[in-house]
XYZ file of C-alpha atoms in Angstrom:
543
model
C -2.379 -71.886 4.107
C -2.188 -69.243 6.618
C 1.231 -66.849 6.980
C 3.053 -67.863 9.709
C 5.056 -64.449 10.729
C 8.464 -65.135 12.147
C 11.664 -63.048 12.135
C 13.140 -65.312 9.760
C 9.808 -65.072 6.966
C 10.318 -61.240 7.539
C 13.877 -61.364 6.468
C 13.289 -63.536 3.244
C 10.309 -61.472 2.210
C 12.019 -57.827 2.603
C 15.625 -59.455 0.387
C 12.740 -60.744 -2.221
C 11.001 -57.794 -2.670
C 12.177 -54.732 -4.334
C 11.854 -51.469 -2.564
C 8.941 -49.819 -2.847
C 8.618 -46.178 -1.901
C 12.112 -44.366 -2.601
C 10.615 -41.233 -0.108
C 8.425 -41.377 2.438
C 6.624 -38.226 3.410
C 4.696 -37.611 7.079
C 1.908 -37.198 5.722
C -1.165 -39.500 5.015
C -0.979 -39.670 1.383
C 2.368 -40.597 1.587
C 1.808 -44.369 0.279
C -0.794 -43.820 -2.767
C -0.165 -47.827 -3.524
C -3.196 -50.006 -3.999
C -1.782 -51.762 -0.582
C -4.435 -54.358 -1.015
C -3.277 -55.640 -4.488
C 0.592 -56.243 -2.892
C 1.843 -59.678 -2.569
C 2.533 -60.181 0.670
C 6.330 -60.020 0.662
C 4.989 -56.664 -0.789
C 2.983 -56.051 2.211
C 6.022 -56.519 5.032
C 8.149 -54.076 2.303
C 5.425 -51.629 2.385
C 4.791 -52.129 6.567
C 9.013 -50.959 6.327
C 8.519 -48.268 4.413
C 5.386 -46.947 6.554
C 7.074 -47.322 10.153
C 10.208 -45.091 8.679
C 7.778 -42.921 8.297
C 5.883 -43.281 11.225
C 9.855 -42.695 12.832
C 9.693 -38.739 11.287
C 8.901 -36.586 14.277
C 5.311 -34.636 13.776
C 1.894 -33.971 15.694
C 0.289 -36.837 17.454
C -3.196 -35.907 15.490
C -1.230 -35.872 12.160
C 0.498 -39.213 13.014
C -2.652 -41.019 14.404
C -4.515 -40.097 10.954
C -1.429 -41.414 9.008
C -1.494 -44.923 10.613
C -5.355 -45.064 10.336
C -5.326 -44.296 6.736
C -2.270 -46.328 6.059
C -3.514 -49.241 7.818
C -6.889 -49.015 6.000
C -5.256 -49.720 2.916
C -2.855 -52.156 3.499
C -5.885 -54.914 4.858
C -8.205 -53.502 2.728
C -10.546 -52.093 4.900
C -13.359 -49.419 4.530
C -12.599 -47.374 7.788
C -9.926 -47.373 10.128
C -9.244 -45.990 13.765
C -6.784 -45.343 15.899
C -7.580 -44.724 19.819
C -5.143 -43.832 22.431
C -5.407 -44.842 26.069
C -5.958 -42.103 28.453
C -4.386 -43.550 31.485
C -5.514 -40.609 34.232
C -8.977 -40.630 33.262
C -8.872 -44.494 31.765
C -10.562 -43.617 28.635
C -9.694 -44.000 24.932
C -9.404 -40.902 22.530
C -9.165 -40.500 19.009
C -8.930 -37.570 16.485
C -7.942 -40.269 13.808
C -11.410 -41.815 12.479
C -12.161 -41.943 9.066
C -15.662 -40.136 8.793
C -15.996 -38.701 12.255
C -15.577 -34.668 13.572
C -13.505 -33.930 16.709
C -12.419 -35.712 19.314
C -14.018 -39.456 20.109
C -13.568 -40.239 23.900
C -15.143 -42.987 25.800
C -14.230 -45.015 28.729
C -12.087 -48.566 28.514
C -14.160 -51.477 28.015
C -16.755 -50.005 26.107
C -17.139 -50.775 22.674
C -14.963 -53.441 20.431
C -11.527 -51.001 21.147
C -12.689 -50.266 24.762
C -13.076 -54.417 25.219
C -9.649 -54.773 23.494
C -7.451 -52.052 25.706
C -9.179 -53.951 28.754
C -8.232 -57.180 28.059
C -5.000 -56.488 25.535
C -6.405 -59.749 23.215
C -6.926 -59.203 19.190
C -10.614 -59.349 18.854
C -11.559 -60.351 14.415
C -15.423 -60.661 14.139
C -17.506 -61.727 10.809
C -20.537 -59.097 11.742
C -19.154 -56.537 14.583
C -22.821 -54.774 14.800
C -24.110 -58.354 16.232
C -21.785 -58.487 19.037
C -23.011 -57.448 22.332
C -19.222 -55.601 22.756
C -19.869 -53.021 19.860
C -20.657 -49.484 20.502
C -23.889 -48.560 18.789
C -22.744 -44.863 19.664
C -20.223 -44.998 17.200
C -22.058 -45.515 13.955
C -23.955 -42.037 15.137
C -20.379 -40.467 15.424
C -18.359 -41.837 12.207
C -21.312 -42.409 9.893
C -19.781 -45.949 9.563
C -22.016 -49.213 8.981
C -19.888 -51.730 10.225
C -19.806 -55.488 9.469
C -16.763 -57.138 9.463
C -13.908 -55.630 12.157
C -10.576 -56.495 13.497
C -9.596 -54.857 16.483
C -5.964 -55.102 17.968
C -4.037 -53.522 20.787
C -1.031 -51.375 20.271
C 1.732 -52.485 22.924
C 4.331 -50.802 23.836
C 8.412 -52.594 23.955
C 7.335 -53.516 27.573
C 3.583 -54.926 26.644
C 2.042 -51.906 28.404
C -1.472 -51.418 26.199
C -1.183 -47.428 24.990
C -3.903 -48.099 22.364
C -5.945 -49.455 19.962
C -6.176 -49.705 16.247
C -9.505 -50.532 14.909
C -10.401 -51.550 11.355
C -13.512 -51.838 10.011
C -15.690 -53.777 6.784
C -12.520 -55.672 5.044
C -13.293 -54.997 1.385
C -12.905 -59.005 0.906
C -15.339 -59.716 2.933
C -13.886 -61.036 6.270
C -10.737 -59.956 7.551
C -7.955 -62.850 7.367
C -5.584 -64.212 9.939
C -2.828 -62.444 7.890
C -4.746 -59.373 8.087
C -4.465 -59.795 11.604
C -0.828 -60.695 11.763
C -0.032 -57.514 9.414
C -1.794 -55.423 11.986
C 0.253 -56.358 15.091
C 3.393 -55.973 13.292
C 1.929 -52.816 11.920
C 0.502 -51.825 15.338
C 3.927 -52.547 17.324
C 5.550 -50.126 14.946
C 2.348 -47.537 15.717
C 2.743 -48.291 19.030
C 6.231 -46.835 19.813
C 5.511 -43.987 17.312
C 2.660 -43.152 19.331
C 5.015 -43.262 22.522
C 7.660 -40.907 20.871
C 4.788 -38.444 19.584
C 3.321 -38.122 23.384
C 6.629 -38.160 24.814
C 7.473 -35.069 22.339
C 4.430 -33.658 23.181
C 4.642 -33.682 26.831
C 8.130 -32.338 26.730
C 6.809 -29.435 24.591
C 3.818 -28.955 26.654
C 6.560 -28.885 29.770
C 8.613 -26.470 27.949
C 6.054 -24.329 27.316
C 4.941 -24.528 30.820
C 8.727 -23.154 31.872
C 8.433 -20.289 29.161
C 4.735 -18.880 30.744
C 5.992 -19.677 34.005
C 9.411 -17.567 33.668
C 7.131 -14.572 31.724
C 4.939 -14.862 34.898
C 7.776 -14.551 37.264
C 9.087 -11.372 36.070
C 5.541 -9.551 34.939
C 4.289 -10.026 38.728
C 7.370 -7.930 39.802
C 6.007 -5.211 37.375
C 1.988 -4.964 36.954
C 2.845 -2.062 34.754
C 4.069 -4.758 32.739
C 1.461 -7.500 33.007
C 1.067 -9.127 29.449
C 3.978 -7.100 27.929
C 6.205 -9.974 26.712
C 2.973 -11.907 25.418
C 1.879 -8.998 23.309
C 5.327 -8.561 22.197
C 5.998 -12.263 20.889
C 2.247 -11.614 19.258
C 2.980 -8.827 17.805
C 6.595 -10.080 16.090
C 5.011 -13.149 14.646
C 2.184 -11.419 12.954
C 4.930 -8.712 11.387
C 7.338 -11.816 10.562
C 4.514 -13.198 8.622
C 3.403 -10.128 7.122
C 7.272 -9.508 5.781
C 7.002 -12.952 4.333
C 3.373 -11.760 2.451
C 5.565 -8.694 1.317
C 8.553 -10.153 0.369
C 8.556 -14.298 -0.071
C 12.511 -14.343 0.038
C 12.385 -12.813 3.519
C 9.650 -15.143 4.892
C 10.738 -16.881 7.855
C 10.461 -20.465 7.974
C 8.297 -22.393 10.629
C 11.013 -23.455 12.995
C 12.518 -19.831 12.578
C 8.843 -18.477 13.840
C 8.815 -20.728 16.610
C 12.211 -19.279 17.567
C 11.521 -15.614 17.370
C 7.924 -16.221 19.333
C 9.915 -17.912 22.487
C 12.962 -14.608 21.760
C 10.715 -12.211 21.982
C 8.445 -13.820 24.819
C 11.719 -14.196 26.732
C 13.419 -10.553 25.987
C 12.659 -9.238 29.538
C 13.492 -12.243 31.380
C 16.615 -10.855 33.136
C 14.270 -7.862 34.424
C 14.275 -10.713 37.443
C 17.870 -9.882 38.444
C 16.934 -6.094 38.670
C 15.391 -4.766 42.183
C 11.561 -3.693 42.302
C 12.071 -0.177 43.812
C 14.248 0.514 40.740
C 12.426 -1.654 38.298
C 9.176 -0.288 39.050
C 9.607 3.451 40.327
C 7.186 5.483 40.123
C 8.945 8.865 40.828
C 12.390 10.527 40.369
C 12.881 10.031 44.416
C 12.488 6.556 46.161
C 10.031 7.023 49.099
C 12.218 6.674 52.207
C 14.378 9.542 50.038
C 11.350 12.062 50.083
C 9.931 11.106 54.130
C 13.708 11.878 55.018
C 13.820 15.226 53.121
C 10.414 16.419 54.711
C 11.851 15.235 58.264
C 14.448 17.518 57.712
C 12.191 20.592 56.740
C 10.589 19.991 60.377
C 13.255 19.823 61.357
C 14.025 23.452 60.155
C 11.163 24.184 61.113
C 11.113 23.650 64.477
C 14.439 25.372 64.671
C 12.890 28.698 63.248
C 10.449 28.242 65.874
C 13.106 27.839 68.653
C 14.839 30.702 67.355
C 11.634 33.264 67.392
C 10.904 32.174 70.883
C 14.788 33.200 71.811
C 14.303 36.274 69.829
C 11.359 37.550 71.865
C 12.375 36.185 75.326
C 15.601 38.250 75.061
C 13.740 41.140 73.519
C 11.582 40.881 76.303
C 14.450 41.256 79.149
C 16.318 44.017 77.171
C 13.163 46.136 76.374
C 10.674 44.934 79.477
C 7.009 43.780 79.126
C 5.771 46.936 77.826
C 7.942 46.628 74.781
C 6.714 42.358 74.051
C 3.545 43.253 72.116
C 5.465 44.952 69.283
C 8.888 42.507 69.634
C 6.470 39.211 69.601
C 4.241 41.109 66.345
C 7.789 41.590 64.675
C 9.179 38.427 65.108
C 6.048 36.897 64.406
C 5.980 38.357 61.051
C 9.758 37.014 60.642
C 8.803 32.812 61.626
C 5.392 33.206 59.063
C 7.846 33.942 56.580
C 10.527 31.653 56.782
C 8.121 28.494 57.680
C 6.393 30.101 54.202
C 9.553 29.516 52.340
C 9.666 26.317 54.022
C 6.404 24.970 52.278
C 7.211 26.823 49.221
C 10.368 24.845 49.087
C 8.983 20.972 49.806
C 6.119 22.123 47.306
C 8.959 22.872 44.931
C 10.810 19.633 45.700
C 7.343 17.226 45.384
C 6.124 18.429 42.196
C 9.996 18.308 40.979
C 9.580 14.491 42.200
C 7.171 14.124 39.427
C 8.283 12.290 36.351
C 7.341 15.905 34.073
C 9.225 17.499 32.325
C 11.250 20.678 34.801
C 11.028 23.783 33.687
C 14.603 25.700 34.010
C 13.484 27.917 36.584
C 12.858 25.203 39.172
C 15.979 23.487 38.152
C 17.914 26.627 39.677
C 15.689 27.137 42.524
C 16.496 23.405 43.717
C 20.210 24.595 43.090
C 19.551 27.344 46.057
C 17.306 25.185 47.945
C 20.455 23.072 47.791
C 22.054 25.239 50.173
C 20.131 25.405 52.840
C 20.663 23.479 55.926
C 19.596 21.939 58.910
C 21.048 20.788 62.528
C 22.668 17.066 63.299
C 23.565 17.675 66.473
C 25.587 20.062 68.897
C 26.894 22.412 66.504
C 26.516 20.197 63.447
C 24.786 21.451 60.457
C 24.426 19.455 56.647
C 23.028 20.406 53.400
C 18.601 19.897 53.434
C 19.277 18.319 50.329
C 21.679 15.366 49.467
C 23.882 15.724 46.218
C 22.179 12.184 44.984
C 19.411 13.663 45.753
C 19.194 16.729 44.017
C 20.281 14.734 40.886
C 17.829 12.768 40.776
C 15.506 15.980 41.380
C 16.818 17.846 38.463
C 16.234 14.404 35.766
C 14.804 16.300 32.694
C 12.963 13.638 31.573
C 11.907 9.887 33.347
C 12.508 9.149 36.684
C 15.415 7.204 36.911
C 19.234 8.407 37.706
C 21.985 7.487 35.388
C 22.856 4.808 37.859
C 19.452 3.420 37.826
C 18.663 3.609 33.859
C 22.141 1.643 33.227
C 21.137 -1.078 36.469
C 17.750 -1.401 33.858
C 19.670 -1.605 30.894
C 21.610 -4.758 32.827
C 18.641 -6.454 32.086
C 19.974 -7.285 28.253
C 22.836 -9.087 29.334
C 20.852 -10.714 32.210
C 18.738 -12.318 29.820
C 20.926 -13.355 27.316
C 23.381 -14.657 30.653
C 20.221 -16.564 31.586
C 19.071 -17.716 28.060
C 22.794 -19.010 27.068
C 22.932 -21.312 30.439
C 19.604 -23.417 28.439
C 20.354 -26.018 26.589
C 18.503 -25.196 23.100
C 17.841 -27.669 20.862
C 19.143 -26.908 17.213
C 16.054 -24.918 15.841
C 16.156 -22.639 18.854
C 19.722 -21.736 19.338
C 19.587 -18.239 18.397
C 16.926 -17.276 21.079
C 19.619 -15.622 23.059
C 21.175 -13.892 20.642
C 18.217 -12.753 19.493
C 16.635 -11.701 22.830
C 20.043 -10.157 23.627
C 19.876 -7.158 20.858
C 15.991 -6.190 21.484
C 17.619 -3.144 22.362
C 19.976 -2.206 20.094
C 19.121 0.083 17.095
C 20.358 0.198 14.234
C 22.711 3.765 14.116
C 24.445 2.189 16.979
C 23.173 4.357 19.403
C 21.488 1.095 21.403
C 22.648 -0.988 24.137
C 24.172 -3.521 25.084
C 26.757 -3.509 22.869
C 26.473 -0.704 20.506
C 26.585 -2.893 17.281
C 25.450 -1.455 13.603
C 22.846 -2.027 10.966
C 24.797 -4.669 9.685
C 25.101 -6.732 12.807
C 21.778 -6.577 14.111
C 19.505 -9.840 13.450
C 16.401 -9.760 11.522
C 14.586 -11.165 14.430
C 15.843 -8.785 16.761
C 15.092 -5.849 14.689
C 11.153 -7.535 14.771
C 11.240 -7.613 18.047
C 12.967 -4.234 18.795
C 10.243 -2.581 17.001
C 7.197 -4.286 18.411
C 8.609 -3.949 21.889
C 8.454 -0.153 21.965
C 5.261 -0.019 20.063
C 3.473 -1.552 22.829
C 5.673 -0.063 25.846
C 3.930 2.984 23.952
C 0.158 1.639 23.538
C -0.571 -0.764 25.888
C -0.641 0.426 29.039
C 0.205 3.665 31.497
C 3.633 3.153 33.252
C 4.970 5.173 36.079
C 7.278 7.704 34.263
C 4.719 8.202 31.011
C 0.831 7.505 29.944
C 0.020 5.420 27.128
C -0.270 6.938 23.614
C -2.840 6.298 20.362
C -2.102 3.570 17.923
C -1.378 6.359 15.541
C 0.742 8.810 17.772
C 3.032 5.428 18.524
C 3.550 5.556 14.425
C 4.361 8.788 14.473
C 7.315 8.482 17.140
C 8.160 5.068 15.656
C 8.536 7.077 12.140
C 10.669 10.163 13.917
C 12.800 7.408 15.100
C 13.096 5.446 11.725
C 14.202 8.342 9.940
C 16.718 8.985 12.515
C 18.139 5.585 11.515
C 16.704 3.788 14.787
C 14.848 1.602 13.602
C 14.137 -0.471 10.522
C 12.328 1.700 8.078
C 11.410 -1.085 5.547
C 10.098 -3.007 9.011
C 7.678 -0.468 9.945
C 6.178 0.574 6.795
C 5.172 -3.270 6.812
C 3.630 -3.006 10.044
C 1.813 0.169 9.312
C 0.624 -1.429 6.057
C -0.615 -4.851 7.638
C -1.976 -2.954 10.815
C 0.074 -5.573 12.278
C -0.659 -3.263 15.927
C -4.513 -2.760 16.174
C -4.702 -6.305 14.850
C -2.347 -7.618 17.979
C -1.791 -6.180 20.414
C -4.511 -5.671 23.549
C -6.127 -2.511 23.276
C -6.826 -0.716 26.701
C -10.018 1.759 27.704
C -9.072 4.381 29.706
C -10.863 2.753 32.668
C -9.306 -0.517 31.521
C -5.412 0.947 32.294
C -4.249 -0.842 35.385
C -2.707 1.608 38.033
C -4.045 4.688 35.939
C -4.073 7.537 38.439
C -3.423 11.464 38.332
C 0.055 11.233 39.887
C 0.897 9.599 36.327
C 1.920 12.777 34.040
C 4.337 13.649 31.516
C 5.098 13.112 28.079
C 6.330 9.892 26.586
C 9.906 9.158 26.868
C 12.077 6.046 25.570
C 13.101 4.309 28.812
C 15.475 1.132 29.099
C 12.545 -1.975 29.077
């Protein structure tokens, strides 16, 4: 007599049966039991213990091979196969057939599982290869010889089809009408597993989506910066891992990579709260700063020239025409000078405007040339050269002004003020905290808070460390050109032994070649923006 499945049987079974499996693991040798040989109170106990399982959260791939192989054994059949509808471009896919490579694909209503997601009924043949529905195709694919098959949909709690489990060549022979019944209950299990694996999936894939997205939004403000943040969450993975290879009581675990990848591709995303001209300039002036400036030398200029014209009219009158040859020679001699010291000075002030480093000598010519200067109006007269300006002039180093290198700095607490509004989910919750202390080192002398050796994360020393290794390699920025892989060490190393950065940290990175083996490597005529207006040594700058 057949098994008639009913809520009621189920009940009676599971309170007759002992429990079988005391753990169940996600994997697909989680249930090593000869299914087959289980009575079938047995069976239902062991269907139990393989939907908690099926419950864990993991890859859709891992979980589609662990109901294949798991339903296999429990009717007893040679090869199993689990397809999932592909509603957008109605086919079925599987990764999850026993004997096969890749991806299977193929549209609905081909084949036993296409016939079965198109019309959502059971189908349980005697000799599948002699039914005008099977797929000859997939005997090429899985290697499989199939004779007996049982084919049944996997619904979802509202009946929608999302798939198709497909079992093939019972080992008895014939599959049974309790094989079959085993299967749906087995499959409706599957079937919301399935849902919760895709619906994880998609909301990963959407996450992930919002991470590039935000990276994109604040690289194309910078194209100095264009693939910074990627190369910097590369780069910190590689040296977490390598740390781990070093020393197995510091190796991070998975979750823990995940979360310093998504730190350190985040650690610049409050760079999109700070304004381009600072963010991205290119000189120790802004350009409207240096147009004014040489407006005002014309204007000087054309003062001088006013003035040598007064000079020789009235020299003219006083001395008569006989005496203008000589007076207009004199004078002459006079305006070619002072229009000479004119050009000497906005020479002086545009090669100043370059991020180099100023000698001492021009630093107290621009403190004469600050001096100087030039009409407003009727009577009105103002210095050629604005205090702000002539600051920002006399910057040793860089291009930015106090002001400006602390509005950069902001950027740290921007991001962390940005990352801390996201709800994180448990395994992630450190991401701001992490991302907030990219920047601080480790005698204290970083920013934004200042904090020690002892209160700096692990993580955030990672990142801290890969982040100005590639600000030095990977590409020339406005205020400094790119270095070698090994002149980078060497200022890394000056700064470790300062107490910067962590020592232990970089001699793993040098040892790995965690670098060369990362991070993009640039040609000269690879460099985007590389010019000759780009000079100076590197400097440490505030991103």
């Amino acid at each position: 007599m057949y098994l008639v499945f009913s809520s009621q049987l189920f009940k009676h079974c599971l309170s007759q049966a002992e429990p079988l499996f005391m753990k169940v693991a996600v994997s697909s040798s989680s249930l090593n039991l000869p299914l087959g040989s289980l009575s079938c109170p047995q069976k239902l106990n062991a269907i139990l213990d393989i939907s908690k399982a099926m419950a864990a959260e993991h890859p859709l791939e891992d979980l589609l091979l662990f109901i294949a192989d798991n339903s296999a054994r429990l009717v007893e059949a040679e090869c199993a196969s689990v397809f999932v509808l592909d509603e957008a471009k109605a086919e079925l896919f599987s990764f999850a057939t026993q004997g096969a490579n890749g991806e299977i694909r193929f549209p609905v209503g081909v084949g036993l599982a296409g016939h079965v997601a198109q019309t959502g009924k059971t189908l349980r043949l005697e000799n599948a290869y002699a039914d005008s529905r099977f797929n000859n195709h997939f005997c090429t694919q899985t290697n499989c010889q199939p004779k007996s098959a049982l084919c049944v949909p996997l619904l979802s709690h509202t009946k929608k089809i999302i798939g198709v489990l497909q079992l093939l060549n019972s080992t008895k022979g014939i599959f049974s009408e309790d094989d079959e019944r085993l299967c749906l209950v087995l499959g409706e299990q599957a079937a919301m597993a399935i849902e919760n694996a895709v619906l994880v999936a998609e909301l990963g894939a959407l996450f992930r989506g919002f991470v590039q997205a935000s990276v994109l939004a604040v690289e194309s403000r910078d194209s100095n910066a264009t693939g910074h943040s990627s190369r910097v969450a590369t780069l910190s993975v590689n040296l977490a891992k390598a740390v781990g290879e070093k020393n197995p009581k510091q190796k991070l675990p998975k979750n823990e990579l995940i979360e310093l990848y998504y730190a350190a591709l985040l650690h610049d995303f409050g760079k999109v709260g700070i304004y381009e001209n600072t963010l991205t300039k290119p000189f120790k002036l802004h350009h409207h700063e240096l147009e004014a400036i040489r407006t005002r030398i014309e204007l000087v200029k054309k003062e001088r020239e006013t003035e040598y014209y007064r000079r020789c009219l009235s020299l003219a009158l006083r001395a008569g025409s006989n005496a203008w040859a000589h007076a207009e020679a004199l004078e002459k001699e006079r305006l070619d000078s002072e229009l000479a010291q004119l050009d000497e000075a906005l020479q002086l002030i545009e090669s100043s405007n370059i991020p180099n480093l100023l000698p001492v000598e021009d630093l107290e010519r621009l403190q004469i040339l600050a001096s100087l200067t030039y009409p407003v109006g009727l009577g009105k007269r103002t210095p050629l050269l604005k205090q702000q300006e002539l600051e920002a002039l006399s910057i040793a180093q860089g291009t930015l002004s106090s002001f400006e290198r602390k509005t950069i700095e902001s950027h740290v607490e921007l991001t962390a003020r940005f990352l801390e509004r996201i709800p994180w989910s448990r395994s992630l919750a450190r991401i701001p905290a992490i991302a907030k202390a990219h920047h601080e080192r480790l005698d204290g002398s970083g920013y934004p808070l200042g904090i020690s050796a002892n209160e700096v994360l692990f993580q955030s020393r990672i990142i801290a460390l890969c982040d100005v290794y590639d600000a030095l390699t990977a590409v020339d920025r406005p205020y400094k050109k790119a270095v070698p892989h090994e002149q980078a060490l060497n200022i890394l190393q000056q700064e470790a032994k300062k107490g910067r950065f962590d020592a232990e940290l970089l001699a793993i990175f040098i040892d790995a070649n965690v670098g060369p083996a990362s991070a993009q490597t640039y040609t000269e005529e690879q460099r985007p923006g590389n010019n000759q207006e780009k000079q100076g040594t590197p400097t440490f700058r505030a991103d």
